Coordinates of C-alpha atoms in Angstrom, one line a residue:
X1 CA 2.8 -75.6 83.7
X2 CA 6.2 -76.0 81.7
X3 CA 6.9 -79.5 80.3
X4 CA 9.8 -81.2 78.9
X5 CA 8.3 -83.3 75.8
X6 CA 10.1 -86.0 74.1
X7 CA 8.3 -87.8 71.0
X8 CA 9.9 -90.5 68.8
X9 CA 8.2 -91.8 65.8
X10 CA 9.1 -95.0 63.2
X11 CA 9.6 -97.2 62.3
X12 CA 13.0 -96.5 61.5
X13 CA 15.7 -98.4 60.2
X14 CA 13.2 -101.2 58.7
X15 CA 11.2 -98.3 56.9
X16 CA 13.9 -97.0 55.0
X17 CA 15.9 -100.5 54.3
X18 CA 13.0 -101.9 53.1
X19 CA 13.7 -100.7 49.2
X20 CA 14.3 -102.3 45.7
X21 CA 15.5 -98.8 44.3
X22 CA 17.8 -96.4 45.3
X23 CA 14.8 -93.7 44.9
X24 CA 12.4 -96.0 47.4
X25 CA 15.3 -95.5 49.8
X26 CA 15.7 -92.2 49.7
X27 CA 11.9 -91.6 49.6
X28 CA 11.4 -93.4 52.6
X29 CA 14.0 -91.1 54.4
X30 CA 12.1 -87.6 52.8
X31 CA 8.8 -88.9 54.1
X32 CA 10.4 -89.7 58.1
X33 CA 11.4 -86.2 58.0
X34 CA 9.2 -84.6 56.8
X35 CA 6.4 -86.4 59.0
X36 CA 8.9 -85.6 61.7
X37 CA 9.1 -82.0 60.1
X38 CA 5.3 -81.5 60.5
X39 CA 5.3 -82.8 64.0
X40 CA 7.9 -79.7 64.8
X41 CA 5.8 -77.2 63.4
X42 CA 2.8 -78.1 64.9
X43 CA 4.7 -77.8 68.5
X44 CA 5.6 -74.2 66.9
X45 CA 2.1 -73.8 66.0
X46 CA 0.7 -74.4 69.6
X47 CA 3.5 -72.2 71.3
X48 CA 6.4 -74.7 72.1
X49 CA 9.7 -74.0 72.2
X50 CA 12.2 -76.8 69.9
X51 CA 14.8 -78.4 71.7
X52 CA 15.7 -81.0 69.3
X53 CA 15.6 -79.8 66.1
X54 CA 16.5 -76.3 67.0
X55 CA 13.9 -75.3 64.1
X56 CA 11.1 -77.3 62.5
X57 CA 12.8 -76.3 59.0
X58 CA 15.5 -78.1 59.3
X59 CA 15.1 -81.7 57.8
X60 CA 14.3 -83.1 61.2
X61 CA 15.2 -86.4 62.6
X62 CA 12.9 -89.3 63.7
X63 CA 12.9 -87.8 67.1
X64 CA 11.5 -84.3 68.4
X65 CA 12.0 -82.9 71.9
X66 CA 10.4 -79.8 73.0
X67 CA 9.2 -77.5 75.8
X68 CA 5.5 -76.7 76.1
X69 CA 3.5 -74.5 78.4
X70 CA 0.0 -76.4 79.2
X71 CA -2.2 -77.6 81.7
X72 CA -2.9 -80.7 79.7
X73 CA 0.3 -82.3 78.2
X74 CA -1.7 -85.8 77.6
X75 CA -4.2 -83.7 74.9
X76 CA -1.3 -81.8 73.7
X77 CA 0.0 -85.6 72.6
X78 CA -2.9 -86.6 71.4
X79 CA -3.6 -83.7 68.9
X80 CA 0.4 -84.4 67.8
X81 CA -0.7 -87.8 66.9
X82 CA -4.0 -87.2 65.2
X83 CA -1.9 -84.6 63.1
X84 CA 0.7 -87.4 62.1
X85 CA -1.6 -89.1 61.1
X86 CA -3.7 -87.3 58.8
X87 CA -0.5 -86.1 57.2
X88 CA 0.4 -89.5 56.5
X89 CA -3.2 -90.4 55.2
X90 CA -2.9 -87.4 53.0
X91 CA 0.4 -88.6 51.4
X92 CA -1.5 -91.7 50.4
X93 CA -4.0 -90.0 49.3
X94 CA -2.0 -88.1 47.2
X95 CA -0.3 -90.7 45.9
X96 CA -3.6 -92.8 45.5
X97 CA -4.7 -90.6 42.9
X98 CA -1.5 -90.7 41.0
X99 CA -1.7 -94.6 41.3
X100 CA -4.8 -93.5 39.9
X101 CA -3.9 -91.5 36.6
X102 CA -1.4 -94.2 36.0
X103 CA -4.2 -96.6 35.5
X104 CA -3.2 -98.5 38.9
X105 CA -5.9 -99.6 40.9
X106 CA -5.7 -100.8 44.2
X107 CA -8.1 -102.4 47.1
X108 CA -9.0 -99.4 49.2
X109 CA -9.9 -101.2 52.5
X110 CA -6.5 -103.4 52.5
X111 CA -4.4 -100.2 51.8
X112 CA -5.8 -98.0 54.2
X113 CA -6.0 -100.5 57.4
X114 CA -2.3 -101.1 56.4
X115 CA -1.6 -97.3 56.7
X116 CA -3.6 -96.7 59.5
X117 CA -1.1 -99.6 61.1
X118 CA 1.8 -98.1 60.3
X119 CA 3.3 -95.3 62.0
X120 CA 4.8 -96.0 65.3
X121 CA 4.0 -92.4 67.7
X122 CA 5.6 -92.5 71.3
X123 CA 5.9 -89.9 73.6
X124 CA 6.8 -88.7 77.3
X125 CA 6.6 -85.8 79.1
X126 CA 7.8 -84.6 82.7
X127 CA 7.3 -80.9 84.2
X128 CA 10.0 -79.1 84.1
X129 CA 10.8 -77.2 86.9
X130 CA 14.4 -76.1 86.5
X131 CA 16.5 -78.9 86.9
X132 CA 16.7 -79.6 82.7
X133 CA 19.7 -82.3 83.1
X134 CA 17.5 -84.4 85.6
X135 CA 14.2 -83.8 84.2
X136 CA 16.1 -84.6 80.1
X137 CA 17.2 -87.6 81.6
X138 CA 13.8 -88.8 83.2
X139 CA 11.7 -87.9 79.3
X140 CA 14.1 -90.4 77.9
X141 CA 13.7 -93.2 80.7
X142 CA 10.1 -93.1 80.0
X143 CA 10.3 -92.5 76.6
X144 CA 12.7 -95.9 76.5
X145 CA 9.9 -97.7 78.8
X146 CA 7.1 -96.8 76.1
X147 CA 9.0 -97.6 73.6
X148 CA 9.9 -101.5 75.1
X149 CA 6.0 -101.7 75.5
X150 CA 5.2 -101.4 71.9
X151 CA 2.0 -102.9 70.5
X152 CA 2.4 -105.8 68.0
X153 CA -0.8 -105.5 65.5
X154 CA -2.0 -108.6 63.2
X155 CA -1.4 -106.7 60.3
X156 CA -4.3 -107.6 57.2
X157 CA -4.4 -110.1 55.0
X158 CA -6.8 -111.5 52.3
X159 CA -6.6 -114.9 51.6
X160 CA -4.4 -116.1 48.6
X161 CA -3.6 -112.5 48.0
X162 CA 0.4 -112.2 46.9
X163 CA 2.5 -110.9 49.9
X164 CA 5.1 -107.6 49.2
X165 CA 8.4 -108.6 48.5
X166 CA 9.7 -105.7 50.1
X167 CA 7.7 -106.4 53.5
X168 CA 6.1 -110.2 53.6
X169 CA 3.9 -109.3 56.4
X170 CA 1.6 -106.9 54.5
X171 CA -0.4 -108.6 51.5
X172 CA -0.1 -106.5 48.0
X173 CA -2.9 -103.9 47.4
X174 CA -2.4 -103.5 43.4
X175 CA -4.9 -105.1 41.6
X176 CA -3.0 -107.5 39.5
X177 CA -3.9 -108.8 36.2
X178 CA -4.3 -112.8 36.2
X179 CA -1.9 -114.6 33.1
X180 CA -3.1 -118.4 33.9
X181 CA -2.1 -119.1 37.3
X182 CA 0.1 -116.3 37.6
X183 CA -0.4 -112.5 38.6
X184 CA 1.3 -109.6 36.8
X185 CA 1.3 -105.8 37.6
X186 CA -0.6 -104.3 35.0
X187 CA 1.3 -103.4 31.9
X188 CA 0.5 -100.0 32.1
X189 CA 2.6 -99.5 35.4
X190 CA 5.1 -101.3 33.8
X191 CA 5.5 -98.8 31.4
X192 CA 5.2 -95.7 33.3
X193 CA 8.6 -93.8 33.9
X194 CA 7.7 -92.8 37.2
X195 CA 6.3 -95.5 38.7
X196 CA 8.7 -98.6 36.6
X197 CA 7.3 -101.8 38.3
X198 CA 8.5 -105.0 37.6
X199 CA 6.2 -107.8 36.6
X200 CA 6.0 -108.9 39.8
X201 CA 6.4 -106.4 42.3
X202 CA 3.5 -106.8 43.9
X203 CA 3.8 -104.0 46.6
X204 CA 1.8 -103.2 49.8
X205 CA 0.5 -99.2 50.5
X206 CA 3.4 -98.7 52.2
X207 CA 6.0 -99.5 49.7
X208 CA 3.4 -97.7 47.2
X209 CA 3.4 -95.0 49.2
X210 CA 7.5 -94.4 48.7
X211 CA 7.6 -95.2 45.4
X212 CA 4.5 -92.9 44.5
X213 CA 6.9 -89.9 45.8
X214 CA 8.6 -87.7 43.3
X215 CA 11.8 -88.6 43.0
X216 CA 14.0 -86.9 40.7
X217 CA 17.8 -87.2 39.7
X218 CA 18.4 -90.1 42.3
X219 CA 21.1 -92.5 40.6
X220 CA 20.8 -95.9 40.5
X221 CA 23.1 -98.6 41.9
X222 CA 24.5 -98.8 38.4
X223 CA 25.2 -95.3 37.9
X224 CA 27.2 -94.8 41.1
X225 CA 29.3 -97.8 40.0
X226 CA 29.9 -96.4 36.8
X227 CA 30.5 -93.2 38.7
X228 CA 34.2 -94.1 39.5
X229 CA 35.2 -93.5 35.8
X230 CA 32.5 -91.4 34.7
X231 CA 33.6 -88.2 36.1
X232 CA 37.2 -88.9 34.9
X233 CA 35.9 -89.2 31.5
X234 CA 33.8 -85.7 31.7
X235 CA 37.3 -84.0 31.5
X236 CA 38.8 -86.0 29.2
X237 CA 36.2 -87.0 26.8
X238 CA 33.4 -84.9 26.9
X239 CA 31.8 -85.7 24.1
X240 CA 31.6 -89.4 24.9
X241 CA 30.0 -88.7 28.3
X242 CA 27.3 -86.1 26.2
X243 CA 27.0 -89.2 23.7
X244 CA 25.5 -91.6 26.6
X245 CA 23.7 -88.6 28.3
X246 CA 21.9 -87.8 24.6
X247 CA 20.7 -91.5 24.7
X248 CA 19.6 -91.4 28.5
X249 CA 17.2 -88.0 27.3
X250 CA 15.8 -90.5 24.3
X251 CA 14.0 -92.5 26.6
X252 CA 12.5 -89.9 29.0
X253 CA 14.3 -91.5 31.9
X254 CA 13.4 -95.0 31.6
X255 CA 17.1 -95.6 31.8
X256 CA 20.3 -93.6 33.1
X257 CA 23.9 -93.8 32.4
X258 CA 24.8 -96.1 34.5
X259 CA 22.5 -98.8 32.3
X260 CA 24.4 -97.5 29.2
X261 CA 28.1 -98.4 30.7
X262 CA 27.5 -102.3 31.6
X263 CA 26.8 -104.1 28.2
X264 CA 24.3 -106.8 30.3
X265 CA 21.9 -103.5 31.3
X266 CA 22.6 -102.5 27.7
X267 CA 21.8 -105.5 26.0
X268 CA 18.4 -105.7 28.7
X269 CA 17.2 -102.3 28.2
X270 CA 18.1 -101.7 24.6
X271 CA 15.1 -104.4 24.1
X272 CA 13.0 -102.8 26.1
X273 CA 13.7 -99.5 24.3
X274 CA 13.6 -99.7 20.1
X275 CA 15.3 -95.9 20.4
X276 CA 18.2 -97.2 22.1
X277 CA 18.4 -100.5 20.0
X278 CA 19.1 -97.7 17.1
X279 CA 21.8 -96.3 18.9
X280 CA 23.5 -99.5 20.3
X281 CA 26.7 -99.0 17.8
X282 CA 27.2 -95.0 19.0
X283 CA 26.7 -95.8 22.5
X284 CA 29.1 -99.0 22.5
X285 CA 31.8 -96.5 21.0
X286 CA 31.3 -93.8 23.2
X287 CA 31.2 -97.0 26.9
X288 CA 34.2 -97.6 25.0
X289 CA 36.4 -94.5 24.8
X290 CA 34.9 -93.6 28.2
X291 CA 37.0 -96.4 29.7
X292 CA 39.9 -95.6 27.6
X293 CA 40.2 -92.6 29.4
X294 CA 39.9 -93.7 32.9
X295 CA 42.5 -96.7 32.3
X296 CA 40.2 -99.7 32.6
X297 CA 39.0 -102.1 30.0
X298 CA 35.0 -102.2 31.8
X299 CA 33.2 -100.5 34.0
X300 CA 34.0 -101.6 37.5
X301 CA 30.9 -103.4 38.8
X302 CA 31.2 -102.5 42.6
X303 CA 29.8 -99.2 44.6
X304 CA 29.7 -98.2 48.5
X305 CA 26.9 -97.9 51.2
X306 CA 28.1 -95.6 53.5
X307 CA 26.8 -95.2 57.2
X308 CA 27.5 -93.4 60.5
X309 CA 26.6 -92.6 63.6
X310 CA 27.9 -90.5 66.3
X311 CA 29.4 -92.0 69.6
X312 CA 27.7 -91.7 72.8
X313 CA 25.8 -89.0 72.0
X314 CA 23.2 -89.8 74.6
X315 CA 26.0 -89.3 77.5
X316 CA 27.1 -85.8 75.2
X317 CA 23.5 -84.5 75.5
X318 CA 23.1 -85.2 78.9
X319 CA 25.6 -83.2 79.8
X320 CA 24.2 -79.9 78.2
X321 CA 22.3 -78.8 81.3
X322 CA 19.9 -76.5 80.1
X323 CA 17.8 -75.9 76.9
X324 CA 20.0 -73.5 75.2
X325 CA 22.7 -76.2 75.6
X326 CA 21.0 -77.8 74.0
X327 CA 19.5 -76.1 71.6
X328 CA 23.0 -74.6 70.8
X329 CA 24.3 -78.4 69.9
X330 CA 21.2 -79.8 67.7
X331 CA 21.8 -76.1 66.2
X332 CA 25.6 -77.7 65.6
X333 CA 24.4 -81.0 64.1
X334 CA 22.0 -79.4 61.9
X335 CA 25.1 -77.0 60.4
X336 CA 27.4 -80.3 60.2
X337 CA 24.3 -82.4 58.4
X338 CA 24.7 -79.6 55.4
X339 CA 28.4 -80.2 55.4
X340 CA 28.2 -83.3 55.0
X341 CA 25.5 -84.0 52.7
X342 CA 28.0 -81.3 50.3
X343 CA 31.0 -82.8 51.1
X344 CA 29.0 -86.5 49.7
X345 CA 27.9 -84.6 46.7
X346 CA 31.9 -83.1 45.7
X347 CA 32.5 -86.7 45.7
X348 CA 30.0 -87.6 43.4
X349 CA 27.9 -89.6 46.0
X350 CA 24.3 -89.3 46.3
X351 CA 23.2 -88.5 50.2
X352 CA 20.2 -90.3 51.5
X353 CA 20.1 -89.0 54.6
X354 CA 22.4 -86.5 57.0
X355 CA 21.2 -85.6 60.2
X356 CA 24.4 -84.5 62.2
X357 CA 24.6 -88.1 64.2
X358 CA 23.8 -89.9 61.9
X359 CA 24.4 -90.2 57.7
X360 CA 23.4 -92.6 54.8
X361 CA 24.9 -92.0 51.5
X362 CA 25.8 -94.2 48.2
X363 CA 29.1 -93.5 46.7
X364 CA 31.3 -94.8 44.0
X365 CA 34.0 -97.0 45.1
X366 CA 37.2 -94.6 44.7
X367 CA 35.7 -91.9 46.0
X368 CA 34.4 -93.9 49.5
X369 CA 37.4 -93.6 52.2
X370 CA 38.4 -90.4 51.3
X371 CA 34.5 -89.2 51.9
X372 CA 34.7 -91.3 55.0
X373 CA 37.9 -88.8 56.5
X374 CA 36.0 -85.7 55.3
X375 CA 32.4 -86.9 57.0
X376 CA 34.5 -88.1 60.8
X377 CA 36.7 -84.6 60.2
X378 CA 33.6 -82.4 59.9
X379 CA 32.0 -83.9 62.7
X380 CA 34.7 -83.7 65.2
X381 CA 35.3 -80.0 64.2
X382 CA 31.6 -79.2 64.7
X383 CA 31.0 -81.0 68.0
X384 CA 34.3 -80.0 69.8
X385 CA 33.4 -76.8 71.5
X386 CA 30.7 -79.2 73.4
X387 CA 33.0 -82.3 74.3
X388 CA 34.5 -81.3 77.8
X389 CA 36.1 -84.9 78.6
X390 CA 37.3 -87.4 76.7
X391 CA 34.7 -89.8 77.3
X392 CA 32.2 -87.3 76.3
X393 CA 31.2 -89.0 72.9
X394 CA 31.5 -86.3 70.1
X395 CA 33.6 -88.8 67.6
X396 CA 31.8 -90.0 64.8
X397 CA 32.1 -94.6 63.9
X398 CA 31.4 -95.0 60.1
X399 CA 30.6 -98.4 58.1
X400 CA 31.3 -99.0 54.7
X401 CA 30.2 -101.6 52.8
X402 CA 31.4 -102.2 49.1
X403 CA 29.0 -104.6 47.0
X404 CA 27.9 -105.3 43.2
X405 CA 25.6 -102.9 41.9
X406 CA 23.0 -106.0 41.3
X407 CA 23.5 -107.0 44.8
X408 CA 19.8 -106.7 47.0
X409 CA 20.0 -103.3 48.2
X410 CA 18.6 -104.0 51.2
X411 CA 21.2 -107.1 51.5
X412 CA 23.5 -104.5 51.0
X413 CA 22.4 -101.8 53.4
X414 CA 22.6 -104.7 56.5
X415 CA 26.0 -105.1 55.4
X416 CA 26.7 -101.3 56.0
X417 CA 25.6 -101.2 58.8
X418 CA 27.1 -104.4 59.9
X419 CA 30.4 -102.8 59.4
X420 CA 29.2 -99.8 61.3
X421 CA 29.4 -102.5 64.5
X422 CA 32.1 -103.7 63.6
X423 CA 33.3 -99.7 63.8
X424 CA 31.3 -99.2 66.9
X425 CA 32.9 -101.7 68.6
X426 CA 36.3 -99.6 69.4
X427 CA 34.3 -96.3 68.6
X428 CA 36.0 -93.1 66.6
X429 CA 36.7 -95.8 64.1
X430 CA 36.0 -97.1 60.3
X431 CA 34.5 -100.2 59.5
X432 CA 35.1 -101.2 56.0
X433 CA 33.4 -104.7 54.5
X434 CA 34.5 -105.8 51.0
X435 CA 31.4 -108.4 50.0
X436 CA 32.5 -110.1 46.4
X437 CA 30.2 -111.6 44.3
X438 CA 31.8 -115.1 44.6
X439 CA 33.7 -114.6 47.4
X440 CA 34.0 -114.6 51.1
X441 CA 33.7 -111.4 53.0
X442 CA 36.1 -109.4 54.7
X443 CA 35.6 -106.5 57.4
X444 CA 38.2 -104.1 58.7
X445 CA 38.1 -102.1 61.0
X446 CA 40.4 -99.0 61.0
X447 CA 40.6 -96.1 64.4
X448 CA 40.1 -92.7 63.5
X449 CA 42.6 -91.6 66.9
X450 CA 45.5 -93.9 65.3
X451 CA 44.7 -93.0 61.8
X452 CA 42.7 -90.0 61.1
X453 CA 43.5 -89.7 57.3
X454 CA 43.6 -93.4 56.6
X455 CA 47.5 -93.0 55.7
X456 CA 47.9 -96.5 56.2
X457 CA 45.3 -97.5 53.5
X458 CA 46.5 -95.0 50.8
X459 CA 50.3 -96.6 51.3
X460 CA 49.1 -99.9 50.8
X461 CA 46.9 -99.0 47.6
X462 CA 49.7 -96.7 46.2
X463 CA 52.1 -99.8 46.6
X464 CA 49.5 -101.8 44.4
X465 CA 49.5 -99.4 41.9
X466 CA 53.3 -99.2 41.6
X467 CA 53.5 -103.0 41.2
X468 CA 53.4 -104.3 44.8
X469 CA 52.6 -108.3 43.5
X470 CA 49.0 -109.1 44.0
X471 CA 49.8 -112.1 45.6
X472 CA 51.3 -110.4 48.6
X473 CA 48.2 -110.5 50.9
X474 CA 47.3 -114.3 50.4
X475 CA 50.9 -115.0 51.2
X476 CA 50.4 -113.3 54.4
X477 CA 46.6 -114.5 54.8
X478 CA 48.7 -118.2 54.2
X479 CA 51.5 -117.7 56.8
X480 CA 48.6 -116.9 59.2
X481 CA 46.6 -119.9 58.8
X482 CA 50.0 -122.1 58.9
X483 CA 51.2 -120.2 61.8
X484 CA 47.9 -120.6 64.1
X485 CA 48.5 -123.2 66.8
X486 CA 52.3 -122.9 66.2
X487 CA 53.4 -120.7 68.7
X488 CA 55.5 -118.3 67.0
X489 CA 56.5 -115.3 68.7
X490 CA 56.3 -111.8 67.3
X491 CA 59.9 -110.9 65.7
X492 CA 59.3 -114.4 63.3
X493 CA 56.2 -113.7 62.1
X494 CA 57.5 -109.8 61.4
X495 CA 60.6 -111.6 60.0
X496 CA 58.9 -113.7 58.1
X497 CA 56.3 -110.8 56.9
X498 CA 59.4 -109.0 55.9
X499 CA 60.7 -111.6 53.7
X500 CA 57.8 -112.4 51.8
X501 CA 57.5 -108.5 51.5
X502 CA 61.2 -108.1 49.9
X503 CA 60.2 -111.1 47.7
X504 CA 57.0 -110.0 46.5
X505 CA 57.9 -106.4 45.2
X506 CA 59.5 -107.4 42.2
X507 CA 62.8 -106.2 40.6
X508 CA 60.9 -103.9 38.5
X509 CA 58.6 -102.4 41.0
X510 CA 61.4 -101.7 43.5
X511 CA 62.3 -98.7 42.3
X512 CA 58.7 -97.0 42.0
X513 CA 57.6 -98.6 45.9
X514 CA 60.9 -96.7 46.9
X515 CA 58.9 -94.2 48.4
X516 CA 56.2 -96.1 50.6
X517 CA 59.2 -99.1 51.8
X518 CA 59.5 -97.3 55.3
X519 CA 55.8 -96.6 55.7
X520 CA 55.3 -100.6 54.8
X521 CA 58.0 -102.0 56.8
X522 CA 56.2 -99.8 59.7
X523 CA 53.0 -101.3 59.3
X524 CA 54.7 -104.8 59.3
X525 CA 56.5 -103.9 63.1
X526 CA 52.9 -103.6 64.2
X527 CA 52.5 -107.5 64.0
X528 CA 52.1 -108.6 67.6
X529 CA 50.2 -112.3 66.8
X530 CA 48.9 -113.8 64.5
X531 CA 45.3 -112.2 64.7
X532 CA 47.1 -109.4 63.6
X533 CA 49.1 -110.9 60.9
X534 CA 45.5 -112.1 59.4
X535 CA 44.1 -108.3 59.7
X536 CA 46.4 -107.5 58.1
X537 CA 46.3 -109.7 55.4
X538 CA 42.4 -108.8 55.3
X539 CA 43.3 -105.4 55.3
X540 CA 45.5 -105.5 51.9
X541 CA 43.6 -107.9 50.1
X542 CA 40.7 -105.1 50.2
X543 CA 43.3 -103.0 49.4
X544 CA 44.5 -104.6 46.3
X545 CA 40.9 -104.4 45.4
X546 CA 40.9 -100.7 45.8
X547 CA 44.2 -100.3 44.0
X548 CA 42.5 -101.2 40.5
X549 CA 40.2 -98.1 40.5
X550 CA 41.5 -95.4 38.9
X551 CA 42.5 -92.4 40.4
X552 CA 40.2 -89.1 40.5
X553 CA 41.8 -85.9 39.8
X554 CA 40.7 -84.0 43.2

């Protein structure tokens, strides 16, 4: 008998956020699909037909649906599952051994009844007898059901043992040396490139188990802030840029560029490392002319998490009514993930993850809205030829958070996806959250329908540049607050917009705002309340942030 299968596995969102580095994040990712992966081809193996992926090869989702011809779906599921989770023990195993060779020991027992708990398997199935569309939509109302039911394990724990920072629930299963009354990872995983603990990371199997994956050429926080000049400077000072890269070889990867361009990291890792104490004066020249050239006197501390997801695209796969429907769209996001993991990369981002629907990627700041156009564009043009209605989903919401490179990555990565909300709230739209180290936050949210290139932004940030006053935005920000409560229609708080607007340009900076005036004064007719007047404001202030990076040559 034919089935319709549909298997989820996870966790999910908690797996991957639950990272210190930027390489435990994108390790997390590589190991869900490729456990995902491995479910695919065992499908393959035992003569099912992919749905969703359309091929095991493609870097597969968290999700797998399939047909499969058998008499006994329930074993079927249960050989799936025994298979997930030998490959998982093998990863450990693997990475056991490395712990190993690193001179990292670790208490067996705890580490393998906490990866034995781990993975998260649920599946459905329903025969299939024709009907696809009905029987898609029954798989994924039990597969929901299953889901809700969930078991809730006590998860290990050895008394006194230090928990994981990155998961408190799980004790740590390195064996730590004892300094007094404190613990301390053992100095030899301190020192290892690979591996770099901190003192007191005291890390559970399964945060071992990502940051025991290879993980090569992923930037750190640092480096994709320093990214916004860094590529500026390849083309104008190359041999500053080869200066800093020289210094990064020296110590065998136990630092990257970004460390070099903040004198702080410098000062920190340049004690660490007596090769690039030697070198302090040479790099210090070369951090110097680097910013020179880009126009800034240091290295702008803030980078982007960018996230996305694609709009109802439950109601968008319900409406492919048989397989090759829908084989023919995950065929479509898989194409699109590739765009847009390239399209990331031109902008010198780093892509965690790209899986049609849905994206992770870290970017540098000046580089972040424009990648954000690019990313909804591709994803409209690939999904078109199956929207058939407008309410068909197909339209892509995207968050973007903008933070400190020191900032808690996973702080930061609940931020991103906060402002994805706030973009899914209206749909087809951008969500843009400025968090300053000091300062309150500010969200944005911007539609993709109204303002599919962001033309709106780029007037406001070219009108900083050309010497729109700074002081614009709180003067709006301050009319709003005053004007709450007041009553004022629409045409005074426009008027008054207006005339703060003609005041704040400047004598000298009239001449080169010439050419974005009209745009601005439209923007300012768009004032209806005073909610609007303080989006506004919100919206310029992050603006005026933006306006300070330089410029990349495209």
């Amino acid at each position: 008998m034919t089935y319709l299968l549909s298997i989820s596995i996870g966790p999910v969102q908690e797996f991957i956020a639950a990272a210190r580095r930027t390489a435990d994040l994108r390790a997390g990712s590589q190991l869900l699909q490729q456990l995902a992966g491995h479910i695919a081809a065992q499908i393959t193996q035992q003569g099912g037909t992919l749905i969703f992926p359309a091929s095991a090869d493609v870097p597969g989702p968290n999700k797998v649906v399939a047909q499969i011809d058998t008499d006994q779906p329930s074993e079927m599921v249960s050989m799936l599952k025994e298979s997930a989770t030998e490959w998982l023990w093998q990863q450990w195993q693997r990475v056991r051994e490395r712990l190993k060779a690193e001179g990292v020991l670790v208490n067996d027992q705890l580490a393998q009844e906490q990866i034995a708990a781990f993975l998260e398997f649920y599946a459905a199935w329903v025969p299939l007898h024709g009907d696809y569309s009905a029987a898609r939509q029954r798989v994924e109302l039990l597969l929901a059901g299953r889901k809700v039911l969930r078991d809730f394990a006590q998860p290990s724990s050895v008394h006194g043992n230090p928990k994981s920072p990155l998961d408190p629930s799980r004790d740590c299963v390195i064996i730590l040396n004892r300094k007094g009354s404190w613990y301390q990872v053992p100095d030899n995983a301190q020192q290892s490139p690979s591996l770099r603990f901190k003192k007191t990371e005291f890390l559970d199997a399964i945060s071992l188990l990502k940051r025991g994956q290879e993980a090569r050429d992923v930037p750190s926080t640092s480096l994709l802030a320093a990214r916004s000049v860094l590529p500026i400077a390849e083309k104008r000072v190359p041999d500053a840029v080869e200066t800093l890269r020289a210094a990064v070889r020296d110590t065998h990867g136990l630092v990257d560029m970004g460390d070099l361009m903040f004198p702080a990291r410098l000062q920190e890792e340049a004690s660490a490392h007596p090769v690039l104490q030697q070198q302090r004066e040479q790099i210090e020249e070369a951090r110097r002319k680097i910013l020179r050239s880009a126009g800034v006197s240091e290295c702008p501390p803030y980078y982007a998490v960018l996230v996305a997801d694609g709009d109802r695209m439950g109601r968008l796969i319900g409406m492919q009514n048989t397989v090759d429907k829908h084989r023919a769209l995950s065929q479509a996001m898989a194409g699109v993930a590739r765009q847009m993991s390239e399209a990331i990369q031109q902008r010198d981002g780093y892509c965690v993850y790209a899986g049609g629907d849905d994206v992770l990627a870290l970017l540098p700041v000046n580089r972040a809205l424009e990648c954000a156009v690019q990313l909804a564009h591709l994803f409209r043009k690939a999904i078109s030829f199956f929207v058939t209605s407008e309410d068909a989903g197909g339209t892509l919401s995207v968050g973007v958070a903008i933070a400190h490179h020191l900032e808690s990555l996973q702080r930061t990565l609940q931020w991103a996806r906060e402002a994805e909300k706030l973009a899914k709230r209206q749909r087809n739209a951008l969500g843009l959250a400025l968090h300053l180290r000091g300062g309150a936050p500010l969200e944005v949210a911007t539609s993709w329908q109204k303002d599919p290139y962001l033309e709106s932004w780029m007037v406001w940030i070219s009108a900083f540049r050309q010497g729109l006053s700074h002081g614009f935005p709180y003067e709006l920000l301050h009319l709003a607050r005053e004007a709450e409560g007041c009553h004022l229609n629409a045409e005074t708080l426009r008027g008054e917009a207006r005339r703060i607007l003609n005041r704040k340009q400047g004598r000298e900076a009239k001449g080169g705002m010439e050419p974005f005036r009209q745009q601005m004064e439209a923007e300012l007719e768009k004032i209806h309340n005073v909610h609007d007047l303080e989006a506004l404001a919100h919206r310029l202030i992050i603006a005026r942030f933006l306006s300070r990076y330089p410029e990349v040559d495209v």
